[in-house]
Amino acid sequence: QVQFVASGGGSVQTGGSLSLSCVPSGYTYSRGCVGWFRQAPGKERESVAGIYTDGVSTYYQDSAKGRFTVSRDNAKNTVYLQMNSLKPEDTGMYYCAAFGCSVVRGEIVGRPYYDQMSWGPGTQVTVSS
């Protein structure tokens, strides 16, 4: 079974930065996407960012655009999420997981189905003012 291990979280002040890493154990990246997802207490899990196999095509939640950068190193089977200019609204448990997607005209298409994905324990990100 695939287990996705996210790490790198922590507590920072507003405006700070964190870099998260995702290593899917028992899984080698194939054509598709790896996404970052966030869930705060009392809120639904939401998609934050994702990246295609090519390491170029990405997507971002509107609130993450211009502040977050997702990248990957396929040789290391590692996906990263660089988060800058953090805000309290970014607080939550961050998970990474793979889902089916494709790239059409340079844009990622495909929706994650949470109940069909393999979730690891995640890593906590806390941003305080």
Short mmCIF file of N, CA and C in Angstrom, two decimals:
data_model
loop_
_atom_site.label_atom_id
_atom_site.label_comp_id
_atom_site.label_asym_id
_atom_site.label_seq_id
_atom_site.Cartn_x
_atom_site.Cartn_y
_atom_site.Cartn_z
N GLN A 1 0.84 -1.19 0.00
CA GLN A 1 0.00 0.00 0.00
C GLN A 1 0.87 1.24 0.00
N VAL A 2 0.43 2.24 -0.70
CA VAL A 2 1.16 3.49 -0.78
C VAL A 2 0.91 4.30 0.48
N GLN A 3 1.96 4.85 1.01
CA GLN A 3 1.86 5.73 2.16
C GLN A 3 2.59 7.03 1.85
N PHE A 4 1.87 8.11 1.92
CA PHE A 4 2.44 9.42 1.65
C PHE A 4 2.83 10.07 2.96
N VAL A 5 4.06 10.48 3.04
CA VAL A 5 4.60 11.06 4.24
C VAL A 5 4.94 12.52 3.99
N ALA A 6 4.23 13.40 4.64
CA ALA A 6 4.48 14.83 4.54
C ALA A 6 5.27 15.29 5.76
N SER A 7 6.18 16.20 5.54
CA SER A 7 7.00 16.71 6.62
C SER A 7 7.37 18.15 6.36
N GLY A 8 7.92 18.79 7.36
CA GLY A 8 8.39 20.16 7.22
C GLY A 8 7.52 21.22 7.83
N GLY A 9 6.40 20.83 8.40
CA GLY A 9 5.52 21.80 9.02
C GLY A 9 6.11 22.38 10.28
N GLY A 10 5.43 23.37 10.79
CA GLY A 10 5.88 24.02 12.00
C GLY A 10 5.02 25.22 12.31
N SER A 11 5.48 26.01 13.25
CA SER A 11 4.77 27.21 13.66
C SER A 11 5.59 28.43 13.28
N VAL A 12 4.93 29.36 12.62
CA VAL A 12 5.59 30.58 12.18
C VAL A 12 4.67 31.76 12.41
N GLN A 13 5.26 32.93 12.38
CA GLN A 13 4.49 34.15 12.45
C GLN A 13 4.00 34.55 11.06
N THR A 14 3.00 35.36 11.04
CA THR A 14 2.51 35.88 9.78
C THR A 14 3.65 36.47 8.97
N GLY A 15 3.70 36.12 7.70
CA GLY A 15 4.77 36.58 6.83
C GLY A 15 5.95 35.65 6.74
N GLY A 16 5.97 34.63 7.57
CA GLY A 16 7.06 33.68 7.56
C GLY A 16 6.94 32.68 6.42
N SER A 17 7.90 31.76 6.39
CA SER A 17 7.96 30.77 5.33
C SER A 17 8.17 29.37 5.89
N LEU A 18 7.69 28.41 5.16
CA LEU A 18 7.92 27.01 5.46
C LEU A 18 8.08 26.25 4.15
N SER A 19 8.84 25.19 4.20
CA SER A 19 9.00 24.32 3.06
C SER A 19 8.60 22.90 3.44
N LEU A 20 7.62 22.37 2.75
CA LEU A 20 7.12 21.04 3.02
C LEU A 20 7.65 20.05 1.99
N SER A 21 7.82 18.83 2.43
CA SER A 21 8.26 17.76 1.55
C SER A 21 7.28 16.60 1.63
N CYS A 22 7.15 15.91 0.53
CA CYS A 22 6.26 14.77 0.45
C CYS A 22 6.99 13.61 -0.19
N VAL A 23 7.06 12.51 0.52
CA VAL A 23 7.71 11.31 0.02
C VAL A 23 6.71 10.17 0.04
N PRO A 24 6.28 9.74 -1.11
CA PRO A 24 5.33 8.62 -1.15
C PRO A 24 6.06 7.28 -1.07
N SER A 25 5.96 6.65 0.05
CA SER A 25 6.60 5.35 0.25
C SER A 25 5.79 4.27 -0.46
N GLY A 26 6.51 3.40 -1.14
CA GLY A 26 5.85 2.33 -1.86
C GLY A 26 5.19 2.76 -3.14
N TYR A 27 5.58 3.90 -3.63
CA TYR A 27 4.97 4.47 -4.82
C TYR A 27 6.04 5.17 -5.64
N THR A 28 6.00 4.95 -6.91
CA THR A 28 6.84 5.69 -7.84
C THR A 28 5.94 6.49 -8.76
N TYR A 29 6.32 7.71 -8.95
CA TYR A 29 5.46 8.59 -9.72
C TYR A 29 5.27 8.10 -11.15
N SER A 30 4.05 8.03 -11.52
CA SER A 30 3.69 7.76 -12.90
C SER A 30 2.96 9.00 -13.42
N ARG A 31 2.46 8.89 -14.61
CA ARG A 31 1.78 10.05 -15.17
C ARG A 31 0.53 10.37 -14.35
N GLY A 32 0.51 11.53 -13.86
CA GLY A 32 -0.58 11.98 -13.02
C GLY A 32 -0.11 13.12 -12.15
N CYS A 33 -0.83 13.37 -11.09
CA CYS A 33 -0.55 14.50 -10.23
C CYS A 33 -0.29 14.06 -8.80
N VAL A 34 0.48 14.87 -8.13
CA VAL A 34 0.58 14.82 -6.68
C VAL A 34 0.12 16.17 -6.16
N GLY A 35 -0.79 16.14 -5.24
CA GLY A 35 -1.35 17.37 -4.73
C GLY A 35 -1.08 17.56 -3.26
N TRP A 36 -1.17 18.80 -2.86
CA TRP A 36 -1.13 19.18 -1.46
C TRP A 36 -2.52 19.60 -1.04
N PHE A 37 -2.93 19.11 0.11
CA PHE A 37 -4.26 19.36 0.61
C PHE A 37 -4.17 19.82 2.05
N ARG A 38 -5.12 20.62 2.44
CA ARG A 38 -5.11 21.19 3.77
C ARG A 38 -6.47 21.01 4.42
N GLN A 39 -6.43 20.72 5.69
CA GLN A 39 -7.65 20.64 6.45
C GLN A 39 -7.45 21.30 7.80
N ALA A 40 -8.29 22.27 8.07
CA ALA A 40 -8.29 22.95 9.35
C ALA A 40 -9.42 22.39 10.20
N PRO A 41 -9.30 22.47 11.50
CA PRO A 41 -10.37 21.97 12.37
C PRO A 41 -11.72 22.60 12.03
N GLY A 42 -12.71 21.75 11.88
CA GLY A 42 -14.04 22.23 11.58
C GLY A 42 -14.27 22.62 10.14
N LYS A 43 -13.27 22.43 9.30
CA LYS A 43 -13.40 22.80 7.90
C LYS A 43 -13.18 21.59 7.00
N GLU A 44 -13.67 21.69 5.80
CA GLU A 44 -13.49 20.62 4.84
C GLU A 44 -12.07 20.63 4.29
N ARG A 45 -11.62 19.47 3.91
CA ARG A 45 -10.33 19.38 3.27
C ARG A 45 -10.38 20.08 1.92
N GLU A 46 -9.32 20.80 1.61
CA GLU A 46 -9.29 21.55 0.37
C GLU A 46 -7.97 21.34 -0.35
N SER A 47 -8.02 21.49 -1.64
CA SER A 47 -6.83 21.37 -2.46
C SER A 47 -6.07 22.68 -2.46
N VAL A 48 -4.79 22.61 -2.20
CA VAL A 48 -3.96 23.80 -2.11
C VAL A 48 -3.12 23.99 -3.37
N ALA A 49 -2.47 22.93 -3.79
CA ALA A 49 -1.59 23.00 -4.96
C ALA A 49 -1.32 21.60 -5.46
N GLY A 50 -0.88 21.51 -6.69
CA GLY A 50 -0.55 20.21 -7.25
C GLY A 50 0.42 20.35 -8.40
N ILE A 51 0.99 19.23 -8.79
CA ILE A 51 1.98 19.24 -9.85
C ILE A 51 1.89 17.96 -10.66
N TYR A 52 2.09 18.08 -11.94
CA TYR A 52 2.03 16.95 -12.85
C TYR A 52 3.39 16.26 -12.93
N THR A 53 3.39 15.11 -13.54
CA THR A 53 4.61 14.31 -13.66
C THR A 53 5.76 15.07 -14.30
N ASP A 54 5.43 15.96 -15.21
CA ASP A 54 6.48 16.69 -15.91
C ASP A 54 7.24 17.67 -15.03
N GLY A 55 6.72 17.93 -13.85
CA GLY A 55 7.38 18.86 -12.96
C GLY A 55 7.25 20.31 -13.37
N VAL A 56 6.42 20.56 -14.34
CA VAL A 56 6.25 21.91 -14.86
C VAL A 56 4.81 22.39 -14.67
N SER A 57 3.89 21.56 -15.07
CA SER A 57 2.48 21.93 -14.98
C SER A 57 2.02 21.88 -13.53
N THR A 58 1.45 22.97 -13.08
CA THR A 58 1.03 23.08 -11.70
C THR A 58 -0.33 23.75 -11.61
N TYR A 59 -0.92 23.62 -10.46
CA TYR A 59 -2.12 24.38 -10.17
C TYR A 59 -2.05 24.86 -8.73
N TYR A 60 -2.76 25.93 -8.45
CA TYR A 60 -2.78 26.50 -7.12
C TYR A 60 -4.17 26.98 -6.77
N GLN A 61 -4.51 26.80 -5.54
CA GLN A 61 -5.68 27.44 -5.01
C GLN A 61 -5.48 28.94 -5.13
N ASP A 62 -6.56 29.65 -5.35
CA ASP A 62 -6.44 31.09 -5.55
C ASP A 62 -5.68 31.77 -4.41
N SER A 63 -5.95 31.36 -3.21
CA SER A 63 -5.31 32.00 -2.07
C SER A 63 -3.81 31.71 -1.99
N ALA A 64 -3.36 30.68 -2.70
CA ALA A 64 -1.96 30.29 -2.67
C ALA A 64 -1.15 30.91 -3.79
N LYS A 65 -1.80 31.37 -4.80
CA LYS A 65 -1.11 31.92 -5.95
C LYS A 65 -0.23 33.10 -5.56
N GLY A 66 0.98 33.06 -6.06
CA GLY A 66 1.91 34.13 -5.77
C GLY A 66 2.65 33.97 -4.47
N ARG A 67 2.22 33.04 -3.64
CA ARG A 67 2.86 32.82 -2.35
C ARG A 67 3.45 31.42 -2.21
N PHE A 68 2.79 30.45 -2.81
CA PHE A 68 3.22 29.06 -2.71
C PHE A 68 3.81 28.60 -4.04
N THR A 69 4.76 27.70 -3.95
CA THR A 69 5.36 27.11 -5.13
C THR A 69 5.48 25.60 -4.92
N VAL A 70 4.90 24.85 -5.82
CA VAL A 70 5.00 23.40 -5.75
C VAL A 70 6.00 22.93 -6.80
N SER A 71 6.83 21.99 -6.42
CA SER A 71 7.83 21.45 -7.33
C SER A 71 8.03 19.98 -7.02
N ARG A 72 8.79 19.30 -7.86
CA ARG A 72 9.03 17.89 -7.61
C ARG A 72 10.38 17.47 -8.16
N ASP A 73 10.90 16.44 -7.56
CA ASP A 73 12.13 15.81 -8.00
C ASP A 73 11.80 14.34 -8.18
N ASN A 74 11.55 13.96 -9.40
CA ASN A 74 11.11 12.59 -9.67
C ASN A 74 12.17 11.55 -9.31
N ALA A 75 13.42 11.92 -9.46
CA ALA A 75 14.50 11.00 -9.12
C ALA A 75 14.46 10.63 -7.64
N LYS A 76 14.00 11.55 -6.82
CA LYS A 76 13.90 11.31 -5.39
C LYS A 76 12.49 10.97 -4.94
N ASN A 77 11.58 10.93 -5.89
CA ASN A 77 10.18 10.69 -5.58
C ASN A 77 9.68 11.65 -4.50
N THR A 78 10.06 12.89 -4.64
CA THR A 78 9.73 13.89 -3.64
C THR A 78 9.03 15.07 -4.28
N VAL A 79 7.99 15.51 -3.64
CA VAL A 79 7.27 16.70 -4.04
C VAL A 79 7.40 17.73 -2.93
N TYR A 80 7.56 18.98 -3.31
CA TYR A 80 7.80 20.04 -2.35
C TYR A 80 6.71 21.10 -2.45
N LEU A 81 6.54 21.77 -1.35
CA LEU A 81 5.66 22.93 -1.32
C LEU A 81 6.36 24.02 -0.54
N GLN A 82 6.80 25.03 -1.25
CA GLN A 82 7.42 26.19 -0.63
C GLN A 82 6.32 27.20 -0.35
N MET A 83 6.20 27.59 0.89
CA MET A 83 5.15 28.51 1.30
C MET A 83 5.79 29.77 1.86
N ASN A 84 5.50 30.88 1.23
CA ASN A 84 6.01 32.17 1.65
C ASN A 84 4.85 33.09 2.01
N SER A 85 5.19 34.14 2.70
CA SER A 85 4.20 35.14 3.09
C SER A 85 2.99 34.49 3.74
N LEU A 86 3.25 33.63 4.67
CA LEU A 86 2.19 32.85 5.29
C LEU A 86 1.22 33.73 6.08
N LYS A 87 -0.01 33.31 6.06
CA LYS A 87 -1.08 34.00 6.74
C LYS A 87 -1.77 33.04 7.70
N PRO A 88 -2.46 33.57 8.69
CA PRO A 88 -3.18 32.68 9.61
C PRO A 88 -4.16 31.74 8.90
N GLU A 89 -4.72 32.16 7.80
CA GLU A 89 -5.65 31.33 7.06
C GLU A 89 -4.99 30.11 6.44
N ASP A 90 -3.67 30.10 6.40
CA ASP A 90 -2.94 28.95 5.89
C ASP A 90 -2.79 27.85 6.92
N THR A 91 -3.20 28.12 8.12
CA THR A 91 -3.09 27.14 9.20
C THR A 91 -3.92 25.90 8.91
N GLY A 92 -3.34 24.75 9.19
CA GLY A 92 -4.05 23.51 9.01
C GLY A 92 -3.10 22.34 8.91
N MET A 93 -3.68 21.18 8.79
CA MET A 93 -2.90 19.97 8.57
C MET A 93 -2.73 19.79 7.07
N TYR A 94 -1.50 19.67 6.65
CA TYR A 94 -1.19 19.54 5.23
C TYR A 94 -0.88 18.09 4.89
N TYR A 95 -1.52 17.63 3.86
CA TYR A 95 -1.34 16.28 3.37
C TYR A 95 -0.91 16.31 1.91
N CYS A 96 -0.25 15.28 1.48
CA CYS A 96 0.03 15.11 0.08
C CYS A 96 -0.48 13.75 -0.36
N ALA A 97 -0.90 13.68 -1.59
CA ALA A 97 -1.43 12.43 -2.12
C ALA A 97 -1.49 12.52 -3.64
N ALA A 98 -1.51 11.37 -4.26
CA ALA A 98 -1.57 11.30 -5.71
C ALA A 98 -3.01 11.16 -6.18
N PHE A 99 -3.26 11.67 -7.34
CA PHE A 99 -4.56 11.49 -7.97
C PHE A 99 -4.39 11.58 -9.47
N GLY A 100 -5.35 11.04 -10.16
CA GLY A 100 -5.29 11.04 -11.61
C GLY A 100 -5.56 12.42 -12.18
N CYS A 101 -4.75 12.79 -13.14
CA CYS A 101 -4.94 14.06 -13.82
C CYS A 101 -4.25 13.99 -15.17
N SER A 102 -4.47 15.00 -15.95
CA SER A 102 -3.81 15.14 -17.23
C SER A 102 -3.58 16.62 -17.48
N VAL A 103 -2.85 16.90 -18.52
CA VAL A 103 -2.56 18.28 -18.88
C VAL A 103 -3.12 18.56 -20.25
N VAL A 104 -3.93 19.56 -20.33
CA VAL A 104 -4.54 19.97 -21.58
C VAL A 104 -4.23 21.45 -21.79
N ARG A 105 -3.57 21.73 -22.89
CA ARG A 105 -3.19 23.10 -23.21
C ARG A 105 -2.42 23.76 -22.07
N GLY A 106 -1.58 22.99 -21.46
CA GLY A 106 -0.74 23.51 -20.40
C GLY A 106 -1.40 23.61 -19.04
N GLU A 107 -2.65 23.22 -18.95
CA GLU A 107 -3.37 23.32 -17.70
C GLU A 107 -3.74 21.93 -17.19
N ILE A 108 -3.62 21.76 -15.89
CA ILE A 108 -3.97 20.49 -15.28
C ILE A 108 -5.48 20.35 -15.22
N VAL A 109 -5.95 19.20 -15.62
CA VAL A 109 -7.36 18.87 -15.50
C VAL A 109 -7.49 17.55 -14.75
N GLY A 110 -8.53 17.44 -14.00
CA GLY A 110 -8.74 16.26 -13.20
C GLY A 110 -9.03 16.65 -11.77
N ARG A 111 -9.96 15.96 -11.18
CA ARG A 111 -10.37 16.27 -9.82
C ARG A 111 -9.97 15.16 -8.88
N PRO A 112 -9.46 15.51 -7.73
CA PRO A 112 -9.15 14.47 -6.75
C PRO A 112 -10.42 13.95 -6.08
N TYR A 113 -10.44 12.66 -5.90
CA TYR A 113 -11.53 12.03 -5.17
C TYR A 113 -10.95 11.54 -3.86
N TYR A 114 -11.26 12.27 -2.81
CA TYR A 114 -10.58 12.08 -1.54
C TYR A 114 -10.72 10.68 -0.99
N ASP A 115 -11.85 10.07 -1.17
CA ASP A 115 -12.07 8.75 -0.61
C ASP A 115 -11.37 7.65 -1.40
N GLN A 116 -10.76 7.99 -2.50
CA GLN A 116 -10.02 7.03 -3.30
C GLN A 116 -8.52 7.24 -3.23
N MET A 117 -8.10 8.15 -2.39
CA MET A 117 -6.71 8.50 -2.28
C MET A 117 -6.11 7.97 -0.99
N SER A 118 -4.81 7.79 -1.02
CA SER A 118 -4.09 7.29 0.13
C SER A 118 -3.51 8.45 0.93
N TRP A 119 -3.96 8.59 2.15
CA TRP A 119 -3.56 9.71 3.00
C TRP A 119 -2.60 9.28 4.08
N GLY A 120 -1.55 10.04 4.22
CA GLY A 120 -0.64 9.85 5.33
C GLY A 120 -1.06 10.70 6.51
N PRO A 121 -0.23 10.77 7.54
CA PRO A 121 -0.60 11.52 8.74
C PRO A 121 -0.60 13.03 8.56
N GLY A 122 0.08 13.53 7.56
CA GLY A 122 0.13 14.96 7.32
C GLY A 122 1.14 15.66 8.22
N THR A 123 1.28 16.93 8.00
CA THR A 123 2.18 17.75 8.81
C THR A 123 1.48 19.06 9.13
N GLN A 124 1.58 19.46 10.37
CA GLN A 124 0.84 20.62 10.85
C GLN A 124 1.57 21.91 10.51
N VAL A 125 0.81 22.86 10.00
CA VAL A 125 1.30 24.20 9.75
C VAL A 125 0.45 25.16 10.56
N THR A 126 1.10 25.95 11.37
CA THR A 126 0.40 26.91 12.20
C THR A 126 1.00 28.29 11.98
N VAL A 127 0.16 29.22 11.63
CA VAL A 127 0.60 30.59 11.38
C VAL A 127 -0.14 31.50 12.34
N SER A 128 0.60 32.22 13.14
CA SER A 128 0.02 33.10 14.12
C SER A 128 0.32 34.55 13.79
N SER A 129 -0.54 35.42 14.23
CA SER A 129 -0.37 36.83 13.97
C SER A 129 0.42 37.49 15.09
#
